[in-house]
CSV table of C-alpha atoms and ligand atoms in Angstrom, one decimal:
chain,number,residue,atom,x,y,z
A,596,MET,CA,-51.9,7.1,-211.1
A,597,THR,CA,-48.2,6.2,-211.7
A,598,GLY,CA,-45.9,8.6,-213.4
A,599,SER,CA,-42.8,8.3,-215.5
A,600,GLY,CA,-40.4,10.8,-217.0
A,601,ARG,CA,-38.7,13.8,-215.7
A,602,VAL,CA,-40.1,16.5,-213.4
A,603,THR,CA,-38.2,19.8,-212.8
A,604,VAL,CA,-38.2,20.9,-209.2
A,605,VAL,CA,-37.5,24.7,-209.0
A,606,GLU,CA,-36.0,25.3,-205.5
A,607,VAL,CA,-37.1,28.7,-204.2
A,608,GLY,CA,-36.0,28.5,-200.6
A,609,PRO,CA,-33.1,30.8,-200.8
A,610,ARG,CA,-35.4,33.5,-202.3
A,611,ASP,CA,-39.0,32.9,-201.2
A,612,GLY,CA,-37.9,31.3,-198.0
A,613,LEU,CA,-35.3,33.8,-196.8
A,614,GLN,CA,-37.3,36.9,-197.8
A,615,ASN,CA,-39.8,36.0,-195.1
A,616,GLU,CA,-37.3,35.2,-192.3
A,617,ARG,CA,-37.6,37.4,-189.2
A,618,GLY,CA,-33.9,37.7,-188.7
A,619,PHE,CA,-31.2,38.4,-191.2
A,620,VAL,CA,-29.5,35.2,-192.3
A,621,PRO,CA,-25.8,35.8,-192.5
A,622,THR,CA,-24.4,36.0,-196.1
A,623,GLY,CA,-22.2,33.0,-195.6
A,624,VAL,CA,-25.1,30.8,-194.5
A,625,LYS,CA,-27.1,31.8,-197.5
A,626,VAL,CA,-24.2,30.9,-199.8
A,627,ALA,CA,-23.8,27.5,-198.1
A,628,PHE,CA,-27.5,26.9,-198.3
A,629,VAL,CA,-27.6,27.5,-202.1
A,630,GLU,CA,-24.5,25.4,-202.7
A,631,ALA,CA,-25.9,22.5,-200.6
A,632,LEU,CA,-29.2,22.6,-202.6
A,633,ALA,CA,-27.3,22.5,-205.9
A,634,ASP,CA,-25.1,19.7,-204.6
A,635,ALA,CA,-28.3,17.8,-203.7
A,636,GLY,CA,-29.0,17.5,-207.4
A,637,LEU,CA,-31.7,20.2,-207.7
A,638,PRO,CA,-31.5,21.5,-211.3
A,639,VAL,CA,-32.8,25.1,-210.6
A,640,VAL,CA,-32.0,27.1,-207.4
A,641,GLU,CA,-33.6,30.5,-207.3
A,642,THR,CA,-30.7,32.2,-205.5
A,643,THR,CA,-31.9,35.6,-204.4
A,644,ALA,CA,-33.8,38.8,-205.4
A,645,PHE,CA,-32.6,42.1,-206.7
A,646,VAL,CA,-35.5,44.0,-205.2
A,647,SER,CA,-35.4,47.1,-203.1
A,648,PRO,CA,-33.5,46.4,-199.8
A,649,ARG,CA,-36.1,48.7,-198.2
A,650,ALA,CA,-38.9,46.4,-199.3
A,651,ILE,CA,-37.0,43.2,-198.5
A,652,PRO,CA,-34.1,43.9,-196.1
A,653,GLN,CA,-33.5,40.1,-195.6
A,654,LEU,CA,-32.1,39.9,-199.1
A,655,ALA,CA,-30.1,43.2,-199.1
A,656,ASP,CA,-26.9,41.2,-199.6
A,657,SER,CA,-28.2,39.7,-202.9
A,658,ALA,CA,-25.2,40.9,-205.0
A,659,GLU,CA,-22.7,39.4,-202.6
A,660,VAL,CA,-24.7,36.1,-202.3
A,661,PHE,CA,-25.0,35.7,-206.0
A,662,SER,CA,-21.3,36.4,-206.7
A,663,ARG,CA,-20.0,34.2,-203.9
A,664,VAL,CA,-22.1,31.1,-204.8
A,665,ARG,CA,-19.9,28.5,-206.5
A,666,LYS,CA,-21.9,27.7,-209.7
A,667,LYS,CA,-22.3,24.1,-210.5
A,668,PRO,CA,-22.2,23.2,-214.2
A,669,GLY,CA,-25.7,22.3,-215.4
A,670,VAL,CA,-27.5,24.0,-212.6
A,671,ARG,CA,-29.6,27.1,-213.2
A,672,TYR,CA,-29.5,30.0,-210.8
A,673,PRO,CA,-32.4,32.4,-211.5
A,674,VAL,CA,-32.9,35.6,-209.5
A,675,LEU,CA,-36.0,37.8,-208.9
A,676,VAL,CA,-36.0,41.2,-210.7
A,677,PRO,CA,-38.8,43.8,-210.3
A,678,ASN,CA,-37.5,46.6,-212.6
A,679,GLU,CA,-34.7,47.9,-214.8
A,680,ARG,CA,-32.6,48.8,-211.7
A,681,GLY,CA,-32.9,45.2,-210.5
A,682,LEU,CA,-31.9,43.8,-213.9
A,683,ALA,CA,-28.8,46.0,-213.9
A,684,ARG,CA,-27.8,44.8,-210.5
A,685,ALA,CA,-28.5,41.2,-211.4
A,686,LEU,CA,-26.4,41.5,-214.6
A,687,ALA,CA,-23.6,43.1,-212.7
A,688,ALA,CA,-23.5,40.2,-210.3
A,689,GLY,CA,-23.4,37.7,-213.2
A,690,ALA,CA,-27.0,36.4,-213.3
A,691,ARG,CA,-28.0,34.8,-216.6
A,692,GLU,CA,-31.6,34.0,-215.7
A,693,ILE,CA,-34.3,36.3,-214.2
A,694,SER,CA,-37.8,36.0,-212.9
A,695,LEU,CA,-40.3,38.9,-213.2
A,696,PHE,CA,-43.3,39.0,-211.0
A,697,THR,CA,-46.8,40.5,-211.1
A,698,ALA,CA,-50.2,39.4,-209.8
A,699,ALA,CA,-53.7,38.6,-210.7
A,700,THR,CA,-55.0,41.3,-208.4
A,701,ASP,CA,-54.1,45.0,-208.3
A,702,THR,CA,-54.4,45.3,-204.5
A,703,PHE,CA,-51.8,42.7,-203.8
A,704,ASN,CA,-49.5,43.9,-206.6
A,705,LEU,CA,-49.7,47.5,-205.3
A,706,ARG,CA,-48.7,46.3,-201.8
A,707,ASN,CA,-46.0,44.1,-203.1
A,708,THR,CA,-44.5,46.3,-205.8
A,709,ASN,CA,-46.2,49.7,-205.6
A,710,ALA,CA,-47.6,49.1,-209.1
A,711,THR,CA,-50.9,48.0,-210.6
A,712,ILE,CA,-50.9,45.0,-212.9
A,713,GLU,CA,-50.9,47.4,-215.9
A,714,GLU,CA,-48.0,49.5,-214.4
A,715,SER,CA,-46.0,46.3,-213.8
A,716,PHE,CA,-46.2,45.4,-217.5
A,717,ALA,CA,-44.9,48.9,-218.3
A,718,ARG,CA,-42.0,48.3,-216.0
A,719,PHE,CA,-41.3,44.9,-217.6
A,720,ALA,CA,-41.1,46.2,-221.2
A,721,PRO,CA,-37.6,47.7,-221.0
A,722,VAL,CA,-36.5,44.8,-218.8
A,723,LEU,CA,-37.6,42.2,-221.3
A,724,LEU,CA,-35.9,44.2,-224.1
A,725,ARG,CA,-32.6,44.2,-222.3
A,726,ALA,CA,-33.0,40.6,-221.2
A,727,LYS,CA,-33.5,39.6,-224.8
A,728,ALA,CA,-30.5,41.6,-225.9
A,729,GLU,CA,-28.4,39.8,-223.2
A,730,SER,CA,-29.9,36.4,-224.1
A,731,LEU,CA,-31.2,35.8,-220.6
A,732,ARG,CA,-33.8,33.2,-219.8
A,733,VAL,CA,-36.9,34.9,-218.3
A,734,ARG,CA,-39.6,33.4,-216.1
A,735,GLY,CA,-42.8,35.2,-215.2
A,736,TYR,CA,-44.6,34.7,-211.9
A,737,VAL,CA,-48.3,35.5,-211.4
A,738,SER,CA,-49.2,35.8,-207.7
A,739,THR,CA,-52.7,35.5,-206.2
A,740,VAL,CA,-53.9,33.2,-209.0
A,741,PHE,CA,-56.2,31.2,-206.8
A,742,GLY,CA,-57.0,33.8,-204.1
A,743,CYS,CA,-55.9,37.2,-202.8
A,744,PRO,CA,-55.3,38.2,-199.2
A,745,TYR,CA,-57.0,41.6,-199.9
A,746,GLU,CA,-59.5,40.9,-202.7
A,747,GLY,CA,-60.5,37.3,-201.7
A,748,ARG,CA,-61.8,35.1,-204.6
A,749,VAL,CA,-60.0,35.7,-207.9
A,750,ASP,CA,-61.7,35.3,-211.2
A,751,PRO,CA,-59.7,32.6,-213.0
A,752,ALA,CA,-60.2,34.4,-216.3
A,753,LYS,CA,-58.3,37.4,-214.9
A,754,ALA,CA,-55.5,35.3,-213.6
A,755,VAL,CA,-55.2,33.4,-216.9
A,756,ALA,CA,-55.2,36.7,-218.8
A,757,VAL,CA,-52.2,37.9,-216.8
A,758,ALA,CA,-50.3,34.6,-217.3
A,759,VAL,CA,-51.0,34.7,-221.1
A,760,ARG,CA,-49.7,38.3,-221.2
A,761,LEU,CA,-46.5,37.3,-219.5
A,762,TYR,CA,-46.0,34.4,-221.9
A,763,GLU,CA,-46.8,36.5,-225.0
A,764,ALA,CA,-44.4,39.2,-223.7
A,765,GLY,CA,-41.5,36.7,-223.9
A,766,CYS,CA,-41.5,34.8,-220.6
A,767,GLU,CA,-40.3,31.3,-221.4
A,768,GLU,CA,-42.1,29.9,-218.4
A,769,VAL,CA,-45.1,31.2,-216.4
A,770,SER,CA,-45.3,30.1,-212.7
A,771,LEU,CA,-48.8,30.2,-211.2
A,772,GLY,CA,-48.5,31.3,-207.6
A,773,ASP,CA,-50.9,30.2,-204.9
A,774,THR,CA,-49.5,33.0,-202.8
A,775,ILE,CA,-51.6,32.4,-199.7
A,776,GLY,CA,-52.1,28.7,-200.1
A,777,VAL,CA,-55.9,28.5,-200.7
A,778,ALA,CA,-56.1,26.5,-203.9
A,779,VAL,CA,-57.8,23.1,-204.3
A,780,PRO,CA,-57.2,20.7,-207.2
A,781,THR,CA,-60.3,21.6,-209.1
A,782,GLN,CA,-59.0,25.2,-209.4
A,783,VAL,CA,-55.7,23.9,-210.6
A,784,ALA,CA,-57.3,21.9,-213.3
A,785,ASP,CA,-59.5,24.8,-214.3
A,786,VAL,CA,-56.7,27.4,-214.6
A,787,VAL,CA,-54.2,25.1,-216.3
A,788,GLY,CA,-56.9,24.0,-218.8
A,789,ARG,CA,-57.8,27.6,-219.6
A,790,LEU,CA,-54.2,28.5,-220.1
A,791,ARG,CA,-53.7,25.6,-222.5
A,792,GLU,CA,-56.9,26.6,-224.4
A,793,ALA,CA,-55.4,30.2,-224.6
A,794,GLY,CA,-52.4,28.8,-226.3
A,795,VAL,CA,-49.8,28.5,-223.6
A,796,PRO,CA,-48.1,25.0,-224.0
A,797,VAL,CA,-48.2,23.0,-220.8
A,798,ASP,CA,-44.4,22.6,-220.8
A,799,ARG,CA,-44.3,26.4,-220.2
A,800,ILE,CA,-46.4,26.3,-217.1
A,801,ALA,CA,-45.1,25.8,-213.6
A,802,LEU,CA,-47.0,25.6,-210.3
A,803,HIS,CA,-45.9,27.5,-207.2
A,804,MET,CA,-47.8,26.3,-204.2
A,805,HIS,CA,-47.7,27.6,-200.7
A,806,ASP,CA,-48.9,25.1,-198.2
A,807,THR,CA,-51.0,27.1,-195.8
A,808,ARG,CA,-54.0,24.8,-195.8
A,809,GLY,CA,-52.3,21.5,-196.5
A,810,THR,CA,-53.5,21.3,-200.1
A,811,ALA,CA,-50.2,21.8,-201.9
A,812,LEU,CA,-49.4,18.2,-202.7
A,813,ALA,CA,-53.0,17.5,-203.8
A,814,ASN,CA,-52.6,20.4,-206.2
A,815,VAL,CA,-49.3,19.0,-207.5
A,816,VAL,CA,-50.9,15.7,-208.3
A,817,GLU,CA,-53.7,17.5,-210.2
A,818,GLY,CA,-51.0,19.5,-212.0
A,819,LEU,CA,-49.3,16.3,-213.0
A,820,ARG,CA,-52.5,14.9,-214.3
A,821,GLU,CA,-52.9,18.0,-216.4
A,822,GLY,CA,-49.4,17.5,-217.8
A,823,VAL,CA,-47.5,20.1,-215.8
A,824,ARG,CA,-43.9,19.0,-215.2
A,825,VAL,CA,-42.4,22.0,-213.4
A,826,PHE,CA,-43.1,22.6,-209.7
A,827,ASP,CA,-41.6,25.2,-207.3
A,828,SER,CA,-40.9,24.3,-203.7
A,829,SER,CA,-38.6,25.3,-200.8
A,830,ALA,CA,-36.3,23.2,-198.8
A,831,GLY,CA,-37.8,22.5,-195.4
A,832,GLY,CA,-41.0,24.4,-196.3
A,833,LEU,CA,-39.6,27.8,-195.7
A,834,GLY,CA,-41.2,30.8,-197.2
A,835,GLY,CA,-44.0,33.3,-197.6
A,836,CYS,CA,-44.3,36.8,-198.7
A,837,PRO,CA,-44.1,39.7,-196.3
A,838,TYR,CA,-46.9,41.4,-198.3
A,839,ALA,CA,-49.2,38.4,-198.1
A,840,PRO,CA,-50.5,38.3,-194.5
A,841,GLY,CA,-51.4,34.8,-193.5
A,842,ALA,CA,-49.3,33.0,-196.1
A,843,ALA,CA,-47.3,30.1,-194.8
A,844,GLY,CA,-44.3,28.5,-196.4
A,845,ASN,CA,-43.9,27.0,-199.8
A,846,LEU,CA,-44.6,23.4,-200.4
A,847,ALA,CA,-41.5,21.7,-198.9
A,848,THR,CA,-39.0,20.3,-201.4
A,849,GLU,CA,-38.6,17.2,-199.3
A,850,ASP,CA,-42.3,16.5,-199.4
A,851,LEU,CA,-42.5,17.2,-203.1
A,852,LEU,CA,-39.6,14.8,-203.8
A,853,TYR,CA,-41.0,12.1,-201.7
A,854,LEU,CA,-44.3,12.2,-203.7
A,855,LEU,CA,-42.6,12.5,-207.1
A,856,HIS,CA,-40.1,9.7,-206.5
A,857,GLY,CA,-42.7,7.5,-205.0
A,858,MET,CA,-44.9,8.0,-208.0
A,859,GLY,CA,-42.1,7.1,-210.4
A,860,TYR,CA,-40.9,10.5,-211.6
A,861,GLU,CA,-37.3,11.4,-211.9
A,862,THR,CA,-36.0,14.7,-210.6
A,863,GLY,CA,-32.2,14.1,-210.3
A,864,ALA,CA,-32.4,15.3,-206.7
A,865,ASP,CA,-31.4,13.4,-203.6
A,866,LEU,CA,-34.0,13.8,-200.8
A,867,SER,CA,-31.7,13.2,-197.9
A,868,ARG,CA,-29.2,15.7,-199.2
A,869,VAL,CA,-31.9,18.3,-199.5
A,870,ALA,CA,-32.8,17.6,-195.9
A,871,ARG,CA,-29.2,18.2,-195.0
A,872,ALA,CA,-29.4,21.6,-196.7
A,873,SER,CA,-32.5,22.4,-194.7
A,874,ARG,CA,-30.6,21.5,-191.5
A,875,ILE,CA,-27.9,24.2,-192.4
A,876,LEU,CA,-30.6,26.8,-192.2
A,877,ALA,CA,-32.4,25.3,-189.2
A,878,GLU,CA,-29.2,25.6,-187.2
A,879,THR,CA,-29.1,29.3,-187.9
A,880,THR,CA,-32.8,30.1,-187.4
A,881,GLY,CA,-33.2,27.8,-184.4
A,882,ARG,CA,-36.5,26.4,-185.9
A,883,LEU,CA,-37.2,22.9,-187.1
A,884,PRO,CA,-38.3,22.8,-190.8
A,885,ALA,CA,-42.0,22.5,-191.4
A,886,SER,CA,-41.5,19.6,-193.9
A,887,ARG,CA,-43.4,16.5,-192.9
A,888,VAL,CA,-40.8,14.3,-194.6
A,889,PHE,CA,-38.0,16.1,-192.9
A,890,ALA,CA,-39.6,15.3,-189.6
A,891,ALA,CA,-40.2,11.6,-190.6
A,892,LEU,CA,-36.5,11.2,-191.6
A,893,ARG,CA,-35.4,12.8,-188.4
A,894,GLY,CA,-37.7,10.6,-186.3
A,895,SER,CA,-36.4,7.4,-188.0
A,896,SER,CA,-32.8,8.4,-187.6
A,897,GLU,CA,-33.3,9.1,-183.9
A,898,ARG,CA,-35.1,5.8,-183.5
A,899,GLY,CA,-32.5,3.8,-185.6
B,774,LIG,P1,-40.9,51.8,-205.4
B,774,LIG,O1,-40.8,52.5,-204.1
B,774,LIG,O2,-42.1,52.1,-206.2
B,774,LIG,O3,-39.7,52.0,-206.3
B,774,LIG,O4,-40.7,50.2,-205.2
B,774,LIG,P2,-38.9,53.3,-206.8
B,774,LIG,O5,-38.5,53.0,-208.2
B,774,LIG,O6,-39.8,54.5,-206.6
B,774,LIG,O7,-37.6,53.4,-205.9
B,774,LIG,C1,-37.7,53.6,-204.5
B,774,LIG,C2,-36.3,53.3,-203.9
B,774,LIG,O8,-36.0,51.9,-204.1
B,774,LIG,C3,-35.2,54.1,-204.5
B,774,LIG,O9,-34.2,54.3,-203.5
B,774,LIG,C4,-34.7,53.2,-205.6
B,774,LIG,O10,-33.3,53.4,-205.9
B,774,LIG,C5,-34.8,51.8,-204.8
B,774,LIG,P3,-34.0,55.7,-202.8
B,774,LIG,O11,-33.6,56.6,-203.9
B,774,LIG,O12,-35.4,56.1,-202.2
B,774,LIG,O13,-33.0,55.4,-201.8
B,774,LIG,N1,-34.9,50.7,-205.8
B,774,LIG,C6,-34.1,49.6,-205.8
B,774,LIG,N2,-33.1,49.3,-205.0
B,774,LIG,C7,-32.5,48.1,-205.3
B,774,LIG,N3,-32.9,47.3,-206.3
B,774,LIG,C8,-34.0,47.6,-207.0
B,774,LIG,C9,-34.6,48.8,-206.8
B,774,LIG,N4,-35.7,49.4,-207.3
B,774,LIG,C10,-35.9,50.6,-206.7
B,774,LIG,N5,-34.4,46.7,-208.0
B,774,LIG,C11,-40.2,48.1,-206.0
B,774,LIG,C12,-40.9,49.3,-206.2
B,774,LIG,C13,-40.7,47.0,-207.0
B,774,LIG,C14,-38.7,48.3,-206.3
B,774,LIG,C15,-40.3,47.6,-204.5
B,774,LIG,O14,-41.7,47.6,-204.2
B,774,LIG,C16,-39.8,46.2,-204.3
B,774,LIG,O15,-38.6,46.0,-204.4
B,774,LIG,N6,-40.7,45.2,-204.1
B,774,LIG,C17,-40.3,43.8,-204.0
B,774,LIG,C18,-41.2,43.1,-203.1
B,774,LIG,C19,-40.8,41.7,-203.0
B,774,LIG,O16,-39.7,41.3,-203.3
B,774,LIG,N7,-41.8,40.8,-202.6
B,774,LIG,C20,-41.6,39.4,-202.5
B,774,LIG,C21,-41.3,38.7,-203.8
B,774,LIG,S1,-42.8,38.3,-204.7
B,774,LIG,C22,-43.4,36.8,-204.0
B,774,LIG,O17,-42.9,36.4,-203.0
B,774,LIG,C23,-44.4,36.0,-204.8
B,774,LIG,C24,-43.9,34.8,-205.5
B,774,LIG,O18,-43.2,34.0,-204.6
B,774,LIG,C25,-45.0,34.0,-206.1
B,774,LIG,C26,-46.2,33.7,-205.2
B,774,LIG,O19,-45.9,33.1,-204.2
B,774,LIG,O20,-47.2,34.3,-205.4
B,774,LIG,C27,-42.9,35.2,-206.6
B,775,LIG,MG1,-44.1,32.5,-203.3
């Protein structure tokens, strides 16, 4: 399979990656990381989350991070918002694009946000109204689409119903989260196919893969085959969710770009500059990025 055309890579490292870091990454490093990712040509950089600092202390400086980031024209900087309070904080910081999040399973959603799926939609209603009034772009995430750390196997019909509901509520894009990295390509084809049958256009669907079991790139290829053209990833393979035990990092942006560019897709991003952004963070955390392509680039530069 050879590809052509444009694929949008949504960089989630500064949010999904940093929310799971053990230590607090200094504000200045976060700002430099976001700016380096935008300078690398990534079109969308999810910058931070306006969630409760008690739930996610790692991102307690979200307002300062968002305000300090030098915004590059043409780059989108969405932020995660759980409720009206989060939206008010995001707007005050200058955000113009938000991401709401719920899940396909109640147990995970309760642990993550202290709300059932139903309750999360009640929280979203006023957020969506205000977002519309403010002309914000809204994305909706569904977590645990392919498996749940608490409930195990997830009925695809249930995951699809939640995604359809987000779309019908006004989310311009719905990102399907493999929160704990259990999905295999047949599941991706099944869920994307069901969503299309339910009336969600494929250009409104994104895939958000964590790479716990090494299946993330295979799932991306299946997504491409199904017509999906938006994929989430994190520089260096950072990430996870503190409320999803056992979840490893997101699919690494370097690995995703290597695959997409090699297959003939355009992303606008420069792989070696993304690797440079990953290095900014690695110098602070003291850990090498999990990305395979990062390791290969590093190996070849050390040899050559
Ligand atoms: P709650 O305790 O039910 O909320 O938490 P509450 O409304 O009762 O408020 C409790 C306290 O939090 C109050 O403070 C509020 O003011 C404060 P107190 O009066 O006790 O001092 N508060 C806030 N503070 C700042 N910003 C806010 C905010 N809201 C309330 N927005 C809540 C509910 C949703 C707020 C909480 O559970 C929370 O913030 N959860 C976020 C968890 C999270 O960020 N998880 C990771 C992101 S999701 C993810 O990673 C999955 C994804 O990547 C896709 C995938 O991989 O599957 C997207
Ligand atoms: Mg995630």
